[in-house]
Coordinates of C-alpha atoms and ligand atoms in Angstrom, one line a residue:
M1 CA -36.0 -32.2 -26.3
S2 CA -34.3 -34.4 -23.7
E3 CA -35.5 -37.9 -24.0
R4 CA -35.4 -38.1 -20.2
S5 CA -37.9 -35.3 -19.7
R6 CA -41.4 -36.4 -18.6
F7 CA -42.9 -34.2 -21.2
A8 CA -40.9 -35.9 -24.0
R9 CA -41.8 -39.3 -22.7
E10 CA -45.5 -38.5 -22.5
L11 CA -45.5 -37.0 -26.0
S12 CA -43.8 -40.0 -27.5
D13 CA -46.1 -42.5 -25.6
L14 CA -49.1 -40.7 -27.0
Q15 CA -47.7 -40.9 -30.5
R16 CA -46.5 -44.5 -30.5
D17 CA -47.1 -46.1 -33.9
R18 CA -48.8 -43.0 -35.2
D19 CA -49.1 -42.9 -39.0
L20 CA -47.5 -39.7 -40.3
A21 CA -48.3 -40.3 -44.0
G22 CA -50.6 -38.0 -45.9
R23 CA -50.9 -35.3 -43.2
R24 CA -51.0 -31.6 -43.7
W25 CA -48.3 -30.0 -41.6
I26 CA -48.8 -26.7 -39.9
Y27 CA -46.2 -24.7 -38.0
V28 CA -48.0 -23.3 -34.9
P29 CA -46.1 -20.4 -33.3
Y30 CA -45.9 -20.2 -29.5
D31 CA -48.9 -17.7 -29.4
Q32 CA -51.4 -19.6 -31.5
L33 CA -52.1 -22.4 -29.1
N34 CA -55.6 -23.4 -30.1
D35 CA -57.1 -25.9 -32.5
S36 CA -60.3 -24.1 -33.1
F37 CA -59.0 -21.5 -35.5
G38 CA -56.9 -21.4 -38.6
P39 CA -55.9 -24.4 -40.8
L40 CA -55.8 -26.8 -37.8
A41 CA -59.6 -26.2 -37.2
S42 CA -60.4 -27.3 -40.7
L43 CA -58.7 -30.7 -40.5
E44 CA -59.6 -34.0 -38.8
P45 CA -56.9 -34.8 -36.2
Q46 CA -55.8 -37.8 -38.3
Q47 CA -55.1 -35.5 -41.3
A48 CA -53.1 -32.9 -39.4
G49 CA -49.5 -32.6 -38.1
V50 CA -48.2 -29.7 -36.1
L51 CA -44.7 -28.4 -35.7
L52 CA -44.0 -26.7 -32.3
I53 CA -40.7 -25.1 -31.5
E54 CA -39.1 -24.3 -28.1
H55 CA -36.4 -21.7 -28.5
P56 CA -34.2 -21.1 -25.5
G57 CA -32.4 -18.4 -27.5
K58 CA -35.7 -16.4 -27.7
A59 CA -36.3 -16.9 -24.0
A60 CA -32.8 -15.5 -23.3
R61 CA -33.1 -12.6 -25.7
R62 CA -34.5 -10.4 -22.9
P63 CA -34.5 -11.1 -19.1
Y64 CA -38.2 -11.9 -19.2
H65 CA -40.1 -12.3 -15.9
Q66 CA -40.0 -15.9 -14.9
Q67 CA -43.8 -16.1 -14.7
K68 CA -44.1 -15.0 -18.3
L69 CA -41.6 -17.5 -19.7
A70 CA -43.1 -20.3 -17.7
L71 CA -46.6 -19.4 -18.9
V72 CA -45.5 -19.7 -22.6
L73 CA -43.5 -22.9 -22.1
A74 CA -46.1 -24.7 -19.9
N75 CA -48.9 -23.8 -22.3
Q76 CA -47.0 -24.8 -25.4
R77 CA -46.1 -28.2 -23.9
H78 CA -49.6 -28.8 -22.7
F79 CA -50.9 -27.8 -26.2
A80 CA -48.6 -30.4 -27.7
L81 CA -49.9 -33.1 -25.4
E82 CA -53.5 -32.1 -26.0
Q83 CA -53.0 -32.3 -29.7
A84 CA -51.2 -35.6 -29.6
A85 CA -54.0 -37.0 -27.4
R86 CA -56.7 -36.1 -30.0
G87 CA -54.7 -37.8 -32.8
V88 CA -52.8 -34.9 -34.3
A89 CA -49.2 -35.7 -35.1
V90 CA -46.9 -33.5 -33.1
D91 CA -43.3 -32.7 -34.1
Y92 CA -41.8 -30.9 -31.1
R93 CA -38.4 -29.5 -31.6
V94 CA -35.9 -27.3 -29.7
A95 CA -34.2 -24.5 -31.7
G96 CA -30.4 -23.9 -31.5
D97 CA -28.5 -20.9 -32.7
G98 CA -30.3 -20.9 -36.1
G99 CA -33.6 -20.0 -34.3
Y100 CA -37.1 -20.7 -35.5
A101 CA -36.2 -20.4 -39.2
E102 CA -33.5 -23.1 -39.1
V103 CA -35.9 -25.5 -37.3
V104 CA -38.7 -24.9 -39.8
R105 CA -36.2 -25.3 -42.7
Q106 CA -35.1 -28.7 -41.3
A107 CA -38.6 -29.8 -40.5
A108 CA -39.7 -28.9 -44.0
S109 CA -37.0 -31.0 -45.5
K110 CA -38.5 -34.0 -43.8
L111 CA -42.2 -33.2 -43.7
G112 CA -42.5 -31.1 -46.9
P113 CA -43.6 -27.4 -46.9
L114 CA -45.6 -26.2 -43.9
E115 CA -48.5 -23.9 -43.5
M116 CA -48.6 -21.1 -40.9
Q117 CA -51.0 -18.4 -39.8
E118 CA -49.3 -15.0 -40.0
P119 CA -47.5 -14.5 -36.7
A120 CA -48.7 -11.7 -34.5
E121 CA -45.2 -10.7 -33.4
R122 CA -43.2 -8.7 -35.9
E123 CA -40.0 -10.3 -34.5
L124 CA -41.2 -13.8 -35.6
R125 CA -42.7 -12.5 -38.9
E126 CA -39.3 -11.1 -39.8
E127 CA -37.4 -14.2 -38.8
L128 CA -39.5 -16.4 -40.9
R129 CA -39.9 -14.1 -43.9
P130 CA -37.0 -15.7 -45.9
L131 CA -38.9 -19.1 -45.8
L132 CA -42.1 -17.8 -47.3
G133 CA -43.0 -19.4 -50.7
R134 CA -40.4 -22.1 -50.1
Q135 CA -40.5 -24.0 -46.8
L136 CA -43.5 -22.1 -45.5
S137 CA -46.8 -20.8 -46.9
R138 CA -48.7 -18.2 -44.9
V139 CA -52.4 -17.6 -44.4
P140 CA -53.9 -14.7 -42.6
H141 CA -54.2 -15.0 -38.8
A142 CA -57.8 -16.0 -38.1
G143 CA -57.7 -15.0 -34.4
W144 CA -58.1 -11.3 -35.0
L145 CA -61.6 -10.0 -34.9
T146 CA -61.0 -7.2 -37.4
T147 CA -59.1 -6.7 -40.6
P148 CA -56.6 -4.2 -41.9
A149 CA -59.2 -3.1 -44.4
Q150 CA -61.5 -2.1 -41.6
F151 CA -58.7 -0.2 -39.9
E152 CA -58.0 1.7 -43.1
L153 CA -61.6 2.4 -43.6
A154 CA -61.7 4.1 -40.2
A155 CA -58.6 6.1 -41.1
P156 CA -58.9 6.7 -44.8
T157 CA -56.3 9.4 -44.9
G158 CA -53.8 7.6 -42.8
P159 CA -52.4 8.8 -39.5
P160 CA -53.3 10.1 -36.9
Y161 CA -55.2 7.0 -36.0
R162 CA -58.1 7.3 -33.6
M163 CA -59.4 4.3 -31.6
D164 CA -62.8 5.9 -31.3
A165 CA -63.4 6.0 -35.1
F166 CA -62.1 2.4 -35.5
Y167 CA -64.3 1.2 -32.6
R168 CA -67.5 2.7 -33.9
L169 CA -66.8 1.3 -37.3
V170 CA -66.2 -2.3 -36.2
R171 CA -69.1 -2.2 -33.8
R172 CA -71.3 -1.4 -36.8
E173 CA -69.6 -3.8 -39.2
L174 CA -69.6 -6.7 -36.8
N175 CA -73.0 -5.8 -35.4
V176 CA -71.8 -5.9 -31.8
L177 CA -74.0 -4.2 -29.2
M178 CA -76.1 -2.6 -31.9
D179 CA -79.8 -2.4 -32.2
R180 CA -81.2 -1.7 -35.6
G181 CA -78.1 0.2 -36.7
K182 CA -77.9 2.2 -33.5
P183 CA -75.5 1.6 -30.5
R184 CA -77.2 -0.2 -27.7
G185 CA -78.2 2.2 -24.9
G186 CA -77.9 5.2 -27.3
R187 CA -74.2 5.7 -27.3
Y188 CA -71.0 3.9 -28.2
S189 CA -69.2 4.6 -24.9
F190 CA -70.1 4.3 -21.3
D191 CA -66.7 5.5 -20.2
S192 CA -68.2 8.4 -18.2
E193 CA -70.1 5.9 -15.9
N194 CA -67.0 3.7 -15.4
R195 CA -64.8 6.0 -13.3
K196 CA -65.7 5.1 -9.7
P197 CA -62.9 5.0 -7.1
Y198 CA -62.9 1.8 -5.1
R199 CA -63.5 2.0 -1.4
G200 CA -63.3 -1.7 -0.5
E201 CA -66.8 -2.8 -1.5
P202 CA -67.6 -5.3 -2.9
S203 CA -64.4 -7.3 -2.2
A204 CA -62.2 -8.0 -5.2
P205 CA -62.3 -11.6 -6.5
E206 CA -59.3 -13.7 -5.6
P207 CA -57.7 -15.0 -8.9
P208 CA -58.0 -18.7 -9.3
R209 CA -55.3 -21.1 -8.1
F210 CA -54.3 -24.0 -10.2
S211 CA -52.8 -27.4 -9.1
P212 CA -49.7 -27.8 -11.2
D213 CA -49.5 -31.2 -12.9
P214 CA -46.2 -33.1 -13.5
I215 CA -45.7 -31.3 -16.8
T216 CA -46.0 -27.9 -15.2
L217 CA -43.9 -28.9 -12.3
E218 CA -41.2 -30.0 -14.7
V219 CA -41.3 -26.6 -16.3
G220 CA -40.8 -25.2 -12.8
D221 CA -37.8 -27.4 -12.3
L222 CA -36.4 -26.3 -15.6
F223 CA -36.8 -22.7 -14.5
E224 CA -34.8 -23.4 -11.3
R225 CA -32.0 -24.8 -13.4
R226 CA -32.0 -22.5 -16.4
Y227 CA -33.9 -19.3 -15.7
S228 CA -33.4 -18.5 -12.1
P229 CA -31.3 -15.4 -12.9
H230 CA -34.4 -14.0 -14.6
P231 CA -36.3 -11.4 -12.5
G232 CA -39.6 -11.9 -10.9
R233 CA -41.2 -14.7 -8.9
L234 CA -42.5 -17.9 -10.3
D235 CA -45.8 -19.1 -8.9
L236 CA -47.0 -22.2 -10.6
T237 CA -50.2 -22.2 -8.6
R238 CA -51.1 -18.9 -10.5
L239 CA -50.2 -20.3 -13.8
P240 CA -53.1 -21.5 -16.1
A241 CA -51.3 -24.1 -18.2
T242 CA -53.9 -26.4 -19.7
R243 CA -56.9 -25.8 -21.9
A244 CA -59.1 -26.6 -18.9
D245 CA -57.2 -24.1 -16.8
A246 CA -57.8 -21.4 -19.5
E247 CA -61.5 -22.2 -19.4
R248 CA -61.6 -21.9 -15.6
Q249 CA -59.9 -18.5 -15.8
L250 CA -62.6 -17.4 -18.2
H251 CA -65.4 -18.6 -16.0
W252 CA -63.8 -16.9 -13.1
A253 CA -63.6 -13.6 -15.1
L254 CA -67.3 -13.9 -16.2
A255 CA -68.7 -14.7 -12.8
G256 CA -66.3 -12.8 -10.5
C257 CA -65.1 -9.8 -12.5
L258 CA -67.4 -8.9 -15.3
P259 CA -70.5 -7.9 -13.2
T260 CA -68.4 -5.2 -11.5
F261 CA -65.9 -4.6 -14.3
G262 CA -67.3 -1.3 -15.6
P263 CA -67.8 1.0 -12.6
F264 CA -64.3 0.2 -11.1
E265 CA -62.5 0.0 -14.4
D266 CA -60.3 3.0 -13.6
A267 CA -59.8 2.4 -9.9
M268 CA -56.5 1.4 -8.3
S269 CA -56.2 -0.2 -4.9
T270 CA -53.7 -1.8 -2.5
A271 CA -56.3 -4.5 -1.9
S272 CA -55.7 -6.1 -5.3
S273 CA -53.4 -5.6 -8.3
G274 CA -56.3 -6.4 -10.6
L275 CA -59.5 -5.4 -8.8
F276 CA -62.3 -6.4 -11.2
H277 CA -60.0 -6.7 -14.3
T278 CA -60.1 -10.2 -15.8
R279 CA -56.5 -11.2 -16.2
L280 CA -57.4 -12.8 -19.5
S281 CA -54.8 -11.0 -21.6
P282 CA -52.0 -13.6 -21.1
L283 CA -54.3 -16.4 -22.3
I284 CA -55.9 -14.3 -25.1
N285 CA -52.5 -13.3 -26.4
L286 CA -51.5 -17.0 -26.5
H287 CA -54.8 -17.8 -28.1
R288 CA -55.5 -20.4 -25.4
L289 CA -58.7 -18.3 -25.3
L290 CA -59.9 -17.1 -28.6
P291 CA -60.9 -13.4 -28.7
S292 CA -64.1 -14.4 -30.6
V293 CA -65.0 -16.9 -27.8
V294 CA -64.4 -14.4 -25.0
L295 CA -66.3 -11.7 -26.9
A296 CA -69.3 -14.0 -27.4
Q297 CA -69.4 -15.0 -23.8
V298 CA -69.2 -11.5 -22.5
L299 CA -72.0 -10.5 -24.9
A300 CA -74.1 -13.3 -23.5
A301 CA -73.3 -12.6 -19.9
P302 CA -76.1 -11.2 -17.7
I303 CA -74.2 -8.0 -16.8
S304 CA -74.9 -4.3 -17.0
L305 CA -74.5 -2.6 -20.4
A306 CA -71.8 -0.3 -18.9
S307 CA -69.7 -3.3 -17.9
Q308 CA -70.3 -5.1 -21.1
E309 CA -69.5 -2.1 -23.3
G310 CA -66.5 -1.3 -21.1
F311 CA -65.0 -4.7 -21.7
V312 CA -66.0 -4.9 -25.4
R313 CA -64.2 -1.6 -26.0
Q314 CA -61.0 -3.1 -24.6
L315 CA -61.1 -6.3 -26.5
L316 CA -62.7 -5.4 -29.8
G317 CA -61.6 -1.8 -29.7
W318 CA -58.2 -1.2 -28.1
R319 CA -56.7 -4.6 -28.5
E320 CA -57.4 -4.8 -32.3
F321 CA -56.6 -1.1 -32.8
V322 CA -53.1 -1.3 -31.3
R323 CA -52.3 -4.3 -33.4
H324 CA -53.3 -2.5 -36.6
V325 CA -51.2 0.6 -35.6
H326 CA -48.2 -1.6 -35.0
R327 CA -48.6 -3.2 -38.3
A328 CA -49.3 0.0 -40.3
T329 CA -46.2 1.6 -38.8
D330 CA -44.0 -1.5 -39.2
G331 CA -43.5 -1.5 -35.4
F332 CA -43.0 2.2 -35.3
R333 CA -40.3 2.1 -37.9
K334 CA -42.4 4.1 -40.4
L335 CA -43.5 7.3 -38.6
P336 CA -44.8 10.6 -39.8
A337 CA -42.2 13.3 -40.4
G338 CA -41.3 15.3 -37.4
V339 CA -41.4 12.6 -34.7
A340 CA -38.0 12.7 -33.1
G341 CA -36.0 9.6 -32.3
Q342 CA -34.8 6.4 -34.0
P343 CA -37.0 3.9 -35.8
A344 CA -38.8 1.8 -33.1
A345 CA -37.3 4.1 -30.5
P346 CA -39.2 7.3 -31.1
S347 CA -39.2 10.1 -28.5
A348 CA -41.4 13.0 -29.6
L349 CA -40.7 15.0 -26.5
G350 CA -37.0 14.1 -26.4
A351 CA -37.2 12.1 -23.2
A352 CA -34.1 10.0 -22.9
R353 CA -33.2 9.4 -19.2
R354 CA -32.4 6.0 -18.0
L355 CA -35.0 4.0 -16.0
P356 CA -34.1 4.5 -12.3
P357 CA -33.6 1.5 -9.9
A358 CA -37.1 2.1 -8.6
Y359 CA -38.5 0.3 -11.7
W360 CA -36.4 -2.7 -10.8
G361 CA -37.7 -3.0 -7.3
E362 CA -35.7 -0.5 -5.2
R363 CA -37.8 1.7 -3.0
S364 CA -38.5 5.2 -4.3
G365 CA -40.5 6.5 -1.4
L366 CA -43.4 7.3 -3.8
A367 CA -45.9 4.8 -2.4
C368 CA -47.9 4.6 -5.6
L369 CA -45.0 3.6 -7.8
D370 CA -43.5 1.3 -5.2
H371 CA -46.7 -0.5 -4.7
V372 CA -47.3 -1.1 -8.4
V373 CA -43.7 -2.1 -9.1
K374 CA -43.9 -4.6 -6.3
D375 CA -47.1 -6.1 -7.7
V376 CA -45.4 -6.4 -11.1
W377 CA -42.3 -8.2 -9.9
R378 CA -44.5 -10.5 -7.8
E379 CA -47.2 -11.3 -10.4
A380 CA -45.9 -10.1 -13.8
Y381 CA -49.2 -8.2 -13.9
S382 CA -50.9 -5.0 -13.0
H383 CA -54.1 -3.7 -14.5
H384 CA -54.5 -1.1 -17.2
I385 CA -54.8 2.1 -15.2
T386 CA -51.8 1.3 -13.0
R387 CA -49.8 0.7 -16.2
L388 CA -50.9 4.0 -17.6
M389 CA -51.4 6.4 -14.7
I390 CA -48.7 5.2 -12.3
V391 CA -45.8 3.4 -14.2
S392 CA -46.0 5.3 -17.5
N393 CA -47.2 8.6 -15.9
L394 CA -44.1 8.7 -13.7
A395 CA -41.9 7.8 -16.6
S396 CA -43.4 10.6 -18.7
L397 CA -43.0 13.1 -15.9
L398 CA -39.4 12.1 -15.4
D399 CA -38.5 12.2 -19.1
L400 CA -37.5 8.5 -19.0
S401 CA -36.6 6.9 -22.3
P402 CA -39.8 5.6 -23.9
R403 CA -37.9 2.7 -25.6
E404 CA -36.3 1.7 -22.3
L405 CA -39.7 1.8 -20.6
T406 CA -41.2 -0.3 -23.4
D407 CA -38.5 -2.9 -23.0
W408 CA -39.1 -2.9 -19.2
F409 CA -42.8 -3.6 -19.8
W410 CA -41.9 -6.3 -22.4
I411 CA -39.7 -8.0 -19.8
A412 CA -41.9 -7.5 -16.8
Y413 CA -45.5 -8.2 -17.9
V414 CA -46.9 -11.6 -18.6
D415 CA -48.9 -10.5 -21.6
A416 CA -46.3 -8.5 -23.4
Y417 CA -45.4 -9.1 -27.1
D418 CA -44.1 -6.6 -29.5
W419 CA -47.4 -5.9 -31.3
V420 CA -49.1 -5.0 -28.1
V421 CA -46.5 -3.6 -25.8
E422 CA -44.9 -1.2 -28.3
P423 CA -48.1 0.7 -29.2
N424 CA -49.3 0.7 -25.6
V425 CA -46.1 2.1 -24.2
L426 CA -44.7 4.2 -27.0
A427 CA -48.0 5.7 -28.1
M428 CA -50.4 5.5 -25.2
G429 CA -48.1 5.5 -22.2
T430 CA -45.5 8.0 -23.1
Y431 CA -46.7 10.1 -26.1
A432 CA -43.4 9.1 -27.8
V433 CA -45.1 9.2 -31.2
A434 CA -46.9 12.4 -30.5
D435 CA -50.6 12.3 -31.5
L436 CA -50.2 9.3 -33.9
M437 CA -52.5 7.2 -31.8
T438 CA -53.7 9.2 -28.8
T439 CA -54.9 12.8 -28.6
K440 CA -52.7 13.9 -25.7
P441 CA -50.2 12.7 -23.2
Y442 CA -51.8 10.7 -20.4
I443 CA -50.3 12.5 -17.4
S444 CA -51.5 13.5 -14.0
G445 CA -50.5 15.0 -10.7
A446 CA -51.2 13.6 -7.2
A447 CA -54.9 14.7 -7.2
Y448 CA -55.9 12.1 -9.8
I449 CA -53.9 9.4 -8.0
Q450 CA -55.4 10.3 -4.7
R451 CA -59.0 10.3 -6.2
M452 CA -58.7 7.0 -8.0
S453 CA -56.6 5.0 -5.5
D454 CA -55.8 4.4 -1.8
Y455 CA -52.0 4.5 -2.4
C456 CA -51.6 7.9 -0.7
R457 CA -52.9 6.6 2.6
D458 CA -49.6 4.8 3.2
C459 CA -47.2 7.4 1.7
S460 CA -44.9 9.6 3.6
F461 CA -45.9 12.4 1.2
D462 CA -49.2 14.3 1.4
P463 CA -51.0 14.5 -2.0
K464 CA -52.4 17.9 -1.1
R465 CA -49.3 19.5 0.4
N466 CA -45.9 18.1 -0.6
C467 CA -46.3 15.3 -3.1
P468 CA -43.5 15.7 -5.6
I469 CA -45.7 14.2 -8.4
T470 CA -47.7 17.4 -8.6
S471 CA -44.7 19.5 -9.1
L472 CA -43.3 17.0 -11.6
Y473 CA -46.6 17.4 -13.5
W474 CA -46.2 21.2 -13.8
A475 CA -42.6 20.8 -14.6
F476 CA -43.4 18.5 -17.4
L477 CA -45.9 21.0 -18.9
A478 CA -43.4 23.7 -18.6
R479 CA -40.5 21.8 -20.2
H480 CA -42.7 20.6 -23.1
E481 CA -45.0 23.7 -23.4
E482 CA -43.8 24.6 -26.9
K483 CA -44.2 21.1 -28.3
L484 CA -47.6 20.7 -26.8
S485 CA -48.9 24.2 -27.6
D486 CA -50.6 23.1 -30.9
N487 CA -52.5 20.4 -29.2
Q488 CA -56.1 21.5 -28.6
R489 CA -56.6 19.0 -25.7
M490 CA -53.6 20.6 -23.9
M491 CA -55.0 24.1 -24.0
V492 CA -56.6 24.0 -20.6
P493 CA -53.6 22.6 -18.6
L494 CA -51.3 24.9 -20.5
A495 CA -53.4 27.9 -19.7
A496 CA -53.3 26.8 -16.0
L497 CA -49.5 26.5 -16.3
R498 CA -49.3 30.1 -17.6
R499 CA -51.3 31.3 -14.5
R500 CA -48.9 29.5 -12.2
P501 CA -46.7 32.0 -10.3
E502 CA -43.1 32.2 -11.4
A503 CA -41.8 31.2 -8.0
R504 CA -43.8 27.9 -8.1
R505 CA -42.6 27.2 -11.6
A506 CA -39.0 27.6 -10.5
H507 CA -39.7 25.3 -7.5
D508 CA -41.3 22.7 -9.9
A509 CA -38.2 22.8 -12.2
R510 CA -35.9 22.5 -9.2
L511 CA -37.9 19.6 -7.8
F512 CA -37.8 17.8 -11.1
Q513 CA -34.0 18.0 -11.1
I514 CA -33.6 16.8 -7.5
V515 CA -36.2 14.0 -7.8
S516 CA -34.7 12.8 -11.1
D517 CA -31.2 12.8 -9.7
R518 CA -32.1 11.1 -6.5
L519 CA -34.1 8.4 -8.1
A520 CA -31.3 7.8 -10.7
E521 CA -29.0 7.2 -7.7
G522 CA -31.4 4.8 -6.2
Q523 CA -32.2 7.0 -3.2
V524 CA -35.5 6.9 -1.3
L525 CA -37.4 10.2 -1.5
T526 CA -38.6 11.7 1.8
P527 CA -40.5 14.9 2.6
A528 CA -37.8 16.1 4.9
E529 CA -35.1 16.0 2.2
L530 CA -37.1 17.7 -0.6
P531 CA -37.3 21.5 -0.6
E532 CA -40.7 22.9 0.4
S533 CA -42.5 25.2 -2.0
Ligands
FAD601 C1 -48.3 1.2 -20.7 C2 -49.2 0.0 -21.1 C3 -48.6 -1.2 -21.4 C4 -49.5 -2.3 -21.8 N1 -48.9 -3.4 -22.2 C5 -49.7 -4.5 -22.6 C6 -49.1 -5.7 -23.0 O1 -47.9 -5.8 -23.0 N2 -49.9 -6.7 -23.4 C7 -51.3 -6.6 -23.3 O2 -52.0 -7.5 -23.6 N3 -51.8 -5.4 -23.0 C8 -51.1 -4.4 -22.6 N4 -51.7 -3.2 -22.2 C9 -53.1 -3.1 -22.3 C10 -53.9 -3.4 -21.0 O3 -53.3 -2.7 -19.9 C11 -53.8 -4.9 -20.8 O4 -54.3 -5.6 -21.9 C12 -54.7 -5.3 -19.6 O5 -54.3 -4.6 -18.4 C13 -54.7 -6.8 -19.4 O6 -55.2 -7.1 -18.2 P1 -56.7 -7.8 -18.1 O7 -56.8 -9.0 -18.9 O8 -57.0 -7.9 -16.6 O9 -57.5 -6.6 -18.7 P2 -59.1 -6.3 -18.7 O10 -59.2 -4.9 -18.2 O11 -59.9 -7.3 -18.0 O12 -59.3 -6.1 -20.3 C14 -59.9 -7.0 -21.1 C15 -59.1 -7.3 -22.3 O13 -59.0 -6.3 -23.2 C16 -57.7 -6.3 -23.9 N5 -57.1 -5.0 -23.8 C17 -57.6 -4.0 -23.0 N6 -56.9 -2.9 -23.3 C18 -56.0 -3.2 -24.2 C19 -54.9 -2.4 -24.8 N7 -54.7 -1.2 -24.6 N8 -54.2 -3.1 -25.7 C20 -54.4 -4.4 -26.0 N9 -55.3 -5.2 -25.4 C21 -56.1 -4.5 -24.5 C22 -56.9 -7.4 -23.2 O14 -57.0 -8.5 -24.0 C23 -57.6 -7.6 -21.9 O15 -57.5 -8.9 -21.5 C24 -50.9 -2.1 -21.8 C25 -51.4 -0.9 -21.4 C26 -50.6 0.2 -21.1 C27 -51.2 1.5 -20.7
SF4_602 S1 -48.8 11.1 -2.1 FE1 -48.0 11.3 -4.1 S2 -46.2 9.8 -4.2 FE2 -47.5 9.3 -2.4 S3 -48.9 7.8 -3.2 FE3 -50.0 9.8 -3.4 S4 -49.5 10.4 -5.4 FE4 -48.1 8.8 -5.0

């Protein structure tokens, strides 16, 4: 850490004459930035020391969106200052070529062996594994709401894993939204009530703006110097950096989003990249907000059961579930026999095409894709349904490489870490691991996009007449018919495919080829240049 940086000066001022003797030292990874969980929570500040590591090599490992890198860096620096201010000793170091492991090794030679909560990211777990039992001792990560044992109980015979079974079990075991052993409202899921399209009312809440303090501004300067080639836009006013900022974001979510969360959960709109989604994932994944605290507050909020259950299913259900799947499969390196592809790069349907320039911000002419991609490069965020039914849907329909798409999400989204992005893209978004975690591919033609969004309004294609996405949908089913034919949930669409006239199927296949080739070349699709059916 440069002695001239304001952050380094403030940290050292806060720690002047601090007594380091007799403290228990804890290594706190970049995504465990909270003193209310794990070993740090059980110590008085004067008994505790934390090691924090900034690692420019990790930041350079992938061309991460600037907003994402800045979020991690600004939060880690503020966490360091917050801990120092309350009397915890903070040893803040910058890693060189030896990475996290080398820094921990060096720190342990001065401070003695350190404790650590098991990292959520596989990447970091692997890097630190050689130090376990020597320089590092590891305790379970106390931020998760559920345990591997509960995951195994919900899937006693192993894969395929089903979120629904897991969710019901943990609702019962943790007694969440249960009344005398029965799910509140008589059922576990209110999904069927949460599928309204959005027509502009009520207006979507404007996400909070923050006033960057000198520490955050310094992170901004660092970005201009060091990370300006990274893609995306850096907006410090949209970056919650302090503990107080995180709490403000949570209050905004509770008051502005949660009351309307359920009904519009699946809706997509040009009016807002998030609609009534909470934008809490970046802060939850860094543990600036503890999942247990968010859960408790949502359960206490005066909102409809449909909204409450809708959110609980995401946080207690999906979020925990994907983490268990990632762990159980060693980051998709251990997969059931028969799933094609390389370890951590499965492709059950054999999809392997390169991501076209449209994903990197070039216009495709498909208004839905262009709109969401623009949101992502502006904000490093888009909500769940746009991730699934626009970005991933198009990738599936175009047979794009699931691994390349995963890396794209990892780079582009502010909340992406291996344990969460890999299952969401490889398993949910692209069906790259077949039915390991989901029952069927999540794909759709233009009718769904038109029903659930207003994207088609500004598109040169007509969703009912000439939108290529509908042909891409049929062409996908035709290409993968054999592989999908055993899947019960694909029976209806495959039966519809078989009724589709031969001439239309030939047209679908031709359109797939033309659209794939044009997008690969970075061309903009227009109705005039695509063959009519
Ligand atoms: C293709 C694809 C990629 C995704 N990549 C990521 C990712 O890199 N990081 C990430 O955190 N989420 C990812 N998700 C899950 C989900 O889209 C985001 O968690 C959510 O959009 C975050 O925005 P929010 O906080 O406004 O969500 P809200 O809709 O307000 O949801 C509430 C919370 O539930 C949790 N959650 C909901 N769904 C999931 C899920 N499927 N997996 C994990 N947590 C979930 C998040 O913590 C989220 O904050 C992905 C989903 C898909 C389909
Ligand atoms: S018409 Fe087709 S390409 Fe255009 S926005 Fe609608 S679904 Fe997307």
